[in-house]
């Protein structure tokens, strides 16, 4: 009876050791999986931050493009106004030249005055 008790105790001890080994293996796998999950989570956070920064740069670029477009429109209007001013000035110069030429022609056609 004693012999059977020893072998039964040894069997229980072996079963307990096997269960502990299996539990520690499961714990090791769980720890490894948790570490991988933490690593992936960190990578995802870093990627999200990069995406946020890229979106911010895109917004700033779009704002600059809009400003440039507005500045271009203003410059175009100013150029058109300047061209109109130049055309107006050239027309005034032509009118003045024509008036002077007419006046000179009229002066040349007058008979000489006797004193």
N, CA and C of each residue as an Amber inpcrd file, in Angstrom:
protein
   345
   0.8520000  -1.1850000   0.0000000   0.0000000   0.0000000   0.0000000
   0.8790000   1.2220000   0.0000000   1.9840000   1.1240000   0.7570000
   2.8890000   2.2630000   0.8010000   3.4960000   2.5300000  -0.5630000
   3.8830000   1.5470000  -1.3070000   4.4810000   1.6780000  -2.6230000
   3.5580000   2.3980000  -3.5810000   2.2860000   2.0220000  -3.4710000
   1.3120000   2.6790000  -4.3600000   1.1550000   4.1410000  -3.9780000
   1.2500000   4.4910000  -2.7170000   1.1310000   5.8630000  -2.2440000
   2.2750000   6.7110000  -2.7740000   3.4850000   6.1040000  -2.8000000
   4.6380000   6.8450000  -3.3030000   4.4920000   7.1040000  -4.7870000
   4.0880000   6.0850000  -5.5180000   3.9790000   6.2710000  -6.9640000
   2.8330000   7.2280000  -7.2850000   1.7800000   7.2020000  -6.4720000
   0.6640000   8.1110000  -6.6740000   1.1140000   9.5380000  -6.3970000
   1.8960000   9.7400000  -5.3530000   2.4090000  11.0650000  -5.0130000
   3.3630000  11.5330000  -6.1080000   4.1860000  10.6070000  -6.6090000
   5.1310000  10.9610000  -7.6710000   4.3690000  11.3420000  -8.9350000
   3.2840000  10.6220000  -9.2130000   2.4750000  10.9140000 -10.3960000
   1.8150000  12.2810000 -10.2440000   1.3150000  12.5570000  -9.0350000
   0.6970000  13.8700000  -8.7910000   1.7260000  14.9710000  -8.9470000
   2.9140000  14.7300000  -8.4160000   3.9860000  15.7230000  -8.5070000
   4.3710000  15.9550000  -9.9670000   4.4340000  14.8840000 -10.7410000
   4.7720000  15.0010000 -12.1590000   3.6810000  15.7580000 -12.8970000
   2.4170000  15.4650000 -12.5550000   1.2950000  16.1570000 -13.1930000
   1.3280000  17.6360000 -12.8360000   1.6330000  17.9240000 -11.5770000
   1.7190000  19.3140000 -11.1270000   2.8600000  20.0250000 -11.8460000
   4.0010000  19.3780000 -11.9800000   5.1510000  19.9640000 -12.6720000
   4.7920000  20.2210000 -14.1330000   4.0870000  19.2810000 -14.7660000
   3.6930000  19.4400000 -16.1680000   2.7270000  20.6170000 -16.3020000
   1.7800000  20.7010000 -15.3440000   0.8100000  21.7960000 -15.3850000
   1.5200000  23.1330000 -15.1970000   2.4960000  23.1710000 -14.2640000
   3.2490000  24.4120000 -14.0370000   4.0340000  24.7850000 -15.2860000
   4.6370000  23.7940000 -15.9310000   5.4090000  24.0380000 -17.1470000
   4.5010000  24.5800000 -18.2540000   3.3300000  23.9610000 -18.3960000
   2.3800000  24.4110000 -19.4220000   1.9130000  25.8260000 -19.1080000
   1.6470000  26.1060000 -17.8300000   1.2010000  27.4400000 -17.4290000
   2.2930000  28.4650000 -17.7050000   3.5410000  28.1500000 -17.3850000
   4.6200000  29.1090000 -17.6130000   4.8470000  29.3090000 -19.1160000
   4.6510000  28.2360000 -19.9140000   4.7660000  28.4040000 -21.3710000
   3.6530000  29.3120000 -21.8920000   2.4310000  29.0890000 -21.3640000
   1.3080000  29.9470000 -21.7720000   1.5830000  31.3910000 -21.3590000
   2.1230000  31.5670000 -20.1460000   2.4370000  32.9100000 -19.6480000
   3.4980000  33.5700000 -20.5280000   4.4840000  32.7900000 -20.9320000
   5.5440000  33.3280000 -21.7910000   4.9680000  33.7540000 -23.1370000
   4.0870000  32.8960000 -23.6980000   3.4550000  33.2510000 -24.9830000
   2.5870000  34.4910000 -24.8300000   1.8620000  34.5820000 -23.7210000
   1.0020000  35.7410000 -23.4720000   1.8490000  37.0030000 -23.3290000
   2.9750000  36.8980000 -22.6270000   3.8660000  38.0520000 -22.4590000
   4.4270000  38.4990000 -23.8080000   4.8060000  37.5070000 -24.6420000
   5.3430000  37.8170000 -25.9630000   4.2750000  38.5020000 -26.8240000
   3.0560000  37.9720000 -26.7640000   1.9620000  38.5620000 -27.5380000
   1.6620000  39.9760000 -27.0490000   1.7090000  40.1850000 -25.7380000
   1.4560000  41.5140000 -25.1790000   2.5460000  42.4890000 -25.6280000
   3.7990000  42.0330000 -25.6390000   4.8980000  42.8910000 -26.0820000
   4.7290000  43.2520000 -27.5530000   4.3370000  42.2780000 -28.3720000
   4.1150000  42.5480000 -29.8000000   2.9610000  43.5350000 -29.9770000
   1.9100000  43.3570000 -29.1680000   0.7610000  44.2660000 -29.2520000
   1.1790000  45.6840000 -28.8610000   1.9980000  45.8030000 -27.8010000
   2.4820000  47.1310000 -27.4010000   3.3140000  47.7600000 -28.5110000
   4.1650000  46.9510000 -29.1360000   5.0090000  47.4490000 -30.2280000
   4.1490000  47.9290000 -31.3980000   3.1540000  47.1200000 -31.7650000
   2.2580000  47.5110000 -32.8650000   1.4700000  48.7640000 -32.5090000
   1.0630000  48.8640000 -31.2520000   0.3180000  50.0340000 -30.8020000
   1.1920000  51.2830000 -30.9120000   2.4540000  51.1670000 -30.5050000
   3.3900000  52.2970000 -30.6180000   3.5850000  52.6830000 -32.0820000
   3.7260000  51.6680000 -32.9430000   3.8950000  51.9490000 -34.3730000
   2.6540000  52.6520000 -34.9210000   1.4880000  52.1990000 -34.5040000
   0.2450000  52.8160000 -34.9670000   0.1530000  54.2590000 -34.4840000
   0.5420000  54.5000000 -33.2250000   0.5340000  55.8710000 -32.7030000
   1.4900000  56.7580000 -33.4910000   2.6790000  56.2340000 -33.7830000
   3.6600000  57.0110000 -34.5560000   3.1330000  57.2990000 -35.9630000
   2.5100000  56.3030000 -36.5830000   1.9470000  56.4980000 -37.9270000
   0.8210000  57.5260000 -37.8910000   0.0040000  57.4830000 -36.8580000
  -1.0930000  58.4540000 -36.7230000  -0.5340000  59.8650000 -36.5640000
   0.5320000  59.9940000 -35.7970000   1.1630000  61.3110000 -35.6190000
   1.7460000  61.8080000 -36.9420000   2.3780000  60.9090000 -37.6920000
   2.9100000  61.2910000 -39.0140000   1.7770000  61.7330000 -39.9300000
   0.6670000  61.0210000 -39.8850000  -0.4830000  61.3810000 -40.7190000
  -1.0380000  62.7360000 -40.3040000  -1.0810000  62.9800000 -39.0010000
  -1.5670000  64.2730000 -38.5040000  -0.6700000  65.4040000 -38.9880000
   0.6390000  65.2010000 -38.8860000   1.5920000  66.2230000 -39.3430000
   1.4730000  66.4480000 -40.8470000   1.3060000  65.3680000 -41.6020000
   1.1580000  65.4950000 -43.0590000  -0.1180000  66.2680000 -43.3960000
  -1.1910000  65.9940000 -42.6750000  -2.4530000  66.7010000 -42.9060000
  -2.2990000  68.1860000 -42.5820000  -1.5720000  68.4760000 -41.5110000
  -1.3340000  69.8700000 -41.1310000  -0.5240000  70.5810000 -42.2200000
   0.5180000  69.8980000 -42.7330000   1.3140000  70.4920000 -43.8250000
   0.4390000  70.7130000 -45.0570000  -0.4300000  69.7590000 -45.3470000
  -1.3140000  69.8860000 -46.5140000  -2.2580000  71.0710000 -46.3420000
  -2.7890000  71.2480000 -45.1140000  -3.6780000  72.3910000 -44.8570000
  -2.9280000  73.7060000 -45.0480000  -1.6940000  73.7700000 -44.5270000
  -0.8990000  74.9960000 -44.6710000  -0.5870000  75.2630000 -46.1380000
  -0.2550000  74.2050000 -46.8760000   0.0420000  74.3600000 -48.3010000
  -1.1880000  74.8510000 -49.0460000  -2.3440000  74.2940000 -48.7100000
  -3.5900000  74.7200000 -49.3600000  -3.8760000  76.1860000 -49.0400000
  -3.6370000  76.5870000 -47.7900000  -3.8710000  77.9830000 -47.4010000
  -2.9290000  78.9010000 -48.1700000  -1.6620000  78.4920000 -48.3020000
  -0.6970000  79.3000000 -49.0600000  -1.0960000  79.3880000 -50.5230000
  -1.5750000  78.2850000 -51.0710000  -2.0020000  78.2770000 -52.4760000
  -3.1850000  79.2340000 -52.6590000  -4.1100000  79.2310000 -51.6940000
  -5.2680000  80.1170000 -51.7710000  -4.8210000  81.5770000 -51.7000000
  -3.8650000  81.8530000 -50.7880000  -3.3290000  83.2090000 -50.6690000
  -2.6510000  83.6280000 -51.9660000  -1.8810000  82.7230000 -52.5510000
  -1.1770000  83.0300000 -53.7950000  -2.1770000  83.3120000 -54.9140000
  -3.2480000  82.5400000 -54.9360000  -4.2900000  82.7320000 -55.9500000
  -4.9290000  84.1110000 -55.7920000  -5.2100000  84.4810000 -54.5530000
  -5.8170000  85.7930000 -54.2840000  -4.8440000  86.9070000 -54.6720000
  -3.5700000  86.7370000 -54.3220000  -2.5600000  87.7430000 -54.6570000
  -2.4260000  87.8740000 -56.1680000  -2.5050000  86.7360000 -56.8580000
  -2.4100000  86.7550000 -58.3230000  -3.5990000  87.5200000 -58.9210000
  -4.7790000  87.3020000 -58.3720000  -5.9690000  88.0040000 -58.8680000
  -5.8300000  89.5060000 -58.6440000  -5.3310000  89.8940000 -57.4590000
  -5.1310000  91.3180000 -57.1610000  -4.0930000  91.8990000 -58.1150000
  -3.0090000  91.1770000 -58.3280000  -1.9500000  91.6580000 -59.2280000
  -2.4890000  91.8240000 -60.6430000  -3.3230000  90.8810000 -61.0640000
  -3.9110000  90.9610000 -62.4060000  -4.7890000  92.2040000 -62.5270000
  -5.6130000  92.4500000 -61.4970000  -6.4720000  93.6440000 -61.5000000
  -5.6310000  94.9150000 -61.5320000  -4.5590000  94.9290000 -60.7220000
  -3.6910000  96.1120000 -60.6790000  -3.0090000  96.3200000 -62.0280000
  -2.5940000  95.2360000 -62.6720000  -1.9500000  95.3400000 -63.9880000
  -2.9410000  95.8850000 -65.0160000  -4.1850000  95.4020000 -64.9580000
  -5.2080000  95.8990000 -65.8910000  -5.4870000  97.3810000 -65.6470000
  -5.5440000  97.7770000 -64.3700000  -5.7770000  99.1870000 -64.0340000
  -4.6060000 100.0360000 -64.5290000  -3.3840000  99.5290000 -64.3490000
  -2.1980000 100.2630000 -64.8110000  -2.2170000 100.3800000 -66.3320000
  -2.5860000  99.3050000 -67.0230000  -2.6570000  99.3540000 -68.4910000
  -3.6930000 100.3780000 -68.9360000  -4.8270000 100.4200000 -68.2540000
  -5.8750000 101.3840000 -68.5880000  -5.3650000 102.8040000 -68.3660000
  -4.6250000 103.0010000 -67.2740000  -4.0600000 104.3150000 -66.9650000
  -3.0540000 104.7350000 -68.0470000  -2.2120000 103.7970000 -68.4680000
  -1.2250000 104.0810000 -69.5180000  -1.9490000 104.4310000 -70.8210000
  -2.9690000 103.6600000 -71.1670000  -3.7190000 103.9150000 -72.3980000
  -4.3720000 105.3000000 -72.3360000  -4.9150000 105.6390000 -71.1660000
  -5.5560000 106.9490000 -70.9820000  -4.5140000 108.0650000 -71.1520000
  -3.3510000 107.8620000 -70.5510000  -2.2770000 108.8540000 -70.6330000
  -1.8040000 109.0080000 -72.0830000  -1.6250000 107.8760000 -72.7850000
  -1.1870000 107.9260000 -74.1860000  -2.2220000 108.6510000 -75.0470000
  -3.4970000 108.4090000 -74.7750000  -4.5550000 109.0930000 -75.5340000
  -4.5010000 110.5950000 -75.2720000  -4.2680000 110.9860000 -74.0260000
  -4.1780000 112.4100000 -73.6840000  -2.9840000 113.0440000 -74.3840000
  -1.8600000 112.3280000 -74.4230000  -0.6590000 112.8360000 -75.1050000
  -0.9500000 113.0030000 -76.5920000  -1.6130000 112.0150000 -77.1930000
  -1.9410000 112.1130000 -78.6220000  -2.8500000 113.3180000 -78.8870000
  -3.8480000 113.5010000 -78.0120000  -4.7530000 114.6440000 -78.1710000
  -3.9870000 115.9570000 -78.0790000  -3.0850000 116.0500000 -77.1090000
  -2.3190000 117.2760000 -76.9210000  -1.4330000 117.5320000 -78.1370000
  -0.7850000 116.4690000 -78.6480000   0.0630000 116.6020000 -79.8400000
  -0.7720000 117.0520000 -81.0390000  -1.9590000 116.4410000 -81.1590000
  -2.8350000 116.8050000 -82.2730000  -3.2570000 118.2660000 -82.1510000
  -3.5670000 118.7100000 -80.9350000  -3.9750000 120.0990000 -80.7190000
  -2.8170000 121.0380000 -81.0340000  -1.6150000 120.6740000 -80.6010000
  -0.4420000 121.4980000 -80.8830000  -0.1670000 121.5520000 -82.3820000
  -0.2920000 120.3880000 -83.0450000  -0.0650000 120.3330000 -84.4910000
  -1.0940000 121.1990000 -85.2040000  -2.3480000 121.1420000 -84.7760000
  -3.4080000 121.9520000 -85.3950000  -3.1250000 123.4330000 -85.1630000
  -2.7010000 123.7490000 -83.9650000  -2.3980000 125.1460000 -83.6400000
  -1.2270000 125.6330000 -84.4900000  -0.2180000 124.7900000 -84.6310000
   0.9540000 125.1560000 -85.4440000   0.5510000 125.3350000 -86.9000000
  -0.3050000 124.4470000 -87.3960000  -0.7930000 124.5220000 -88.7780000
  -1.5680000 125.8200000 -88.9810000  -2.4000000 126.1450000 -88.0040000
  -3.1940000 127.3730000 -88.0950000  -2.2770000 128.5920000 -88.0780000
  -1.2520000 128.5400000 -87.2710000  -0.3020000 129.6590000 -87.1860000
   0.4380000 129.8110000 -88.5090000   0.8230000 128.7030000 -89.1250000
   1.5590000 128.7440000 -90.3870000   0.6810000 129.2600000 -91.5220000
  -0.6040000 129.0140000 -91.4450000  -1.5080000 129.4280000 -92.5160000
  -1.9470000 130.8770000 -92.3800000  -1.7090000 131.5050000 -91.2540000
  -2.0820000 132.9110000 -91.0900000  -1.1270000 133.7720000 -91.9350000
  -1.6530000 134.7680000 -92.5780000  -0.7590000 135.6510000 -93.3510000
   0.1670000 136.4020000 -92.3960000   1.3340000 136.7010000 -92.8470000
   2.2700000 137.4090000 -91.9700000   1.6710000 138.7470000 -91.5790000
   1.8610000 139.1140000 -90.3610000   1.3060000 140.3780000 -89.8770000
   2.3190000 141.5000000 -90.1820000   1.7610000 142.5930000 -90.6270000
   2.6320000 143.7420000 -90.9140000   2.5860000 144.6950000 -89.7410000
   3.6980000 145.2440000 -89.4560000   3.7360000 146.1520000 -88.3250000
   3.7710000 147.5790000 -88.7830000
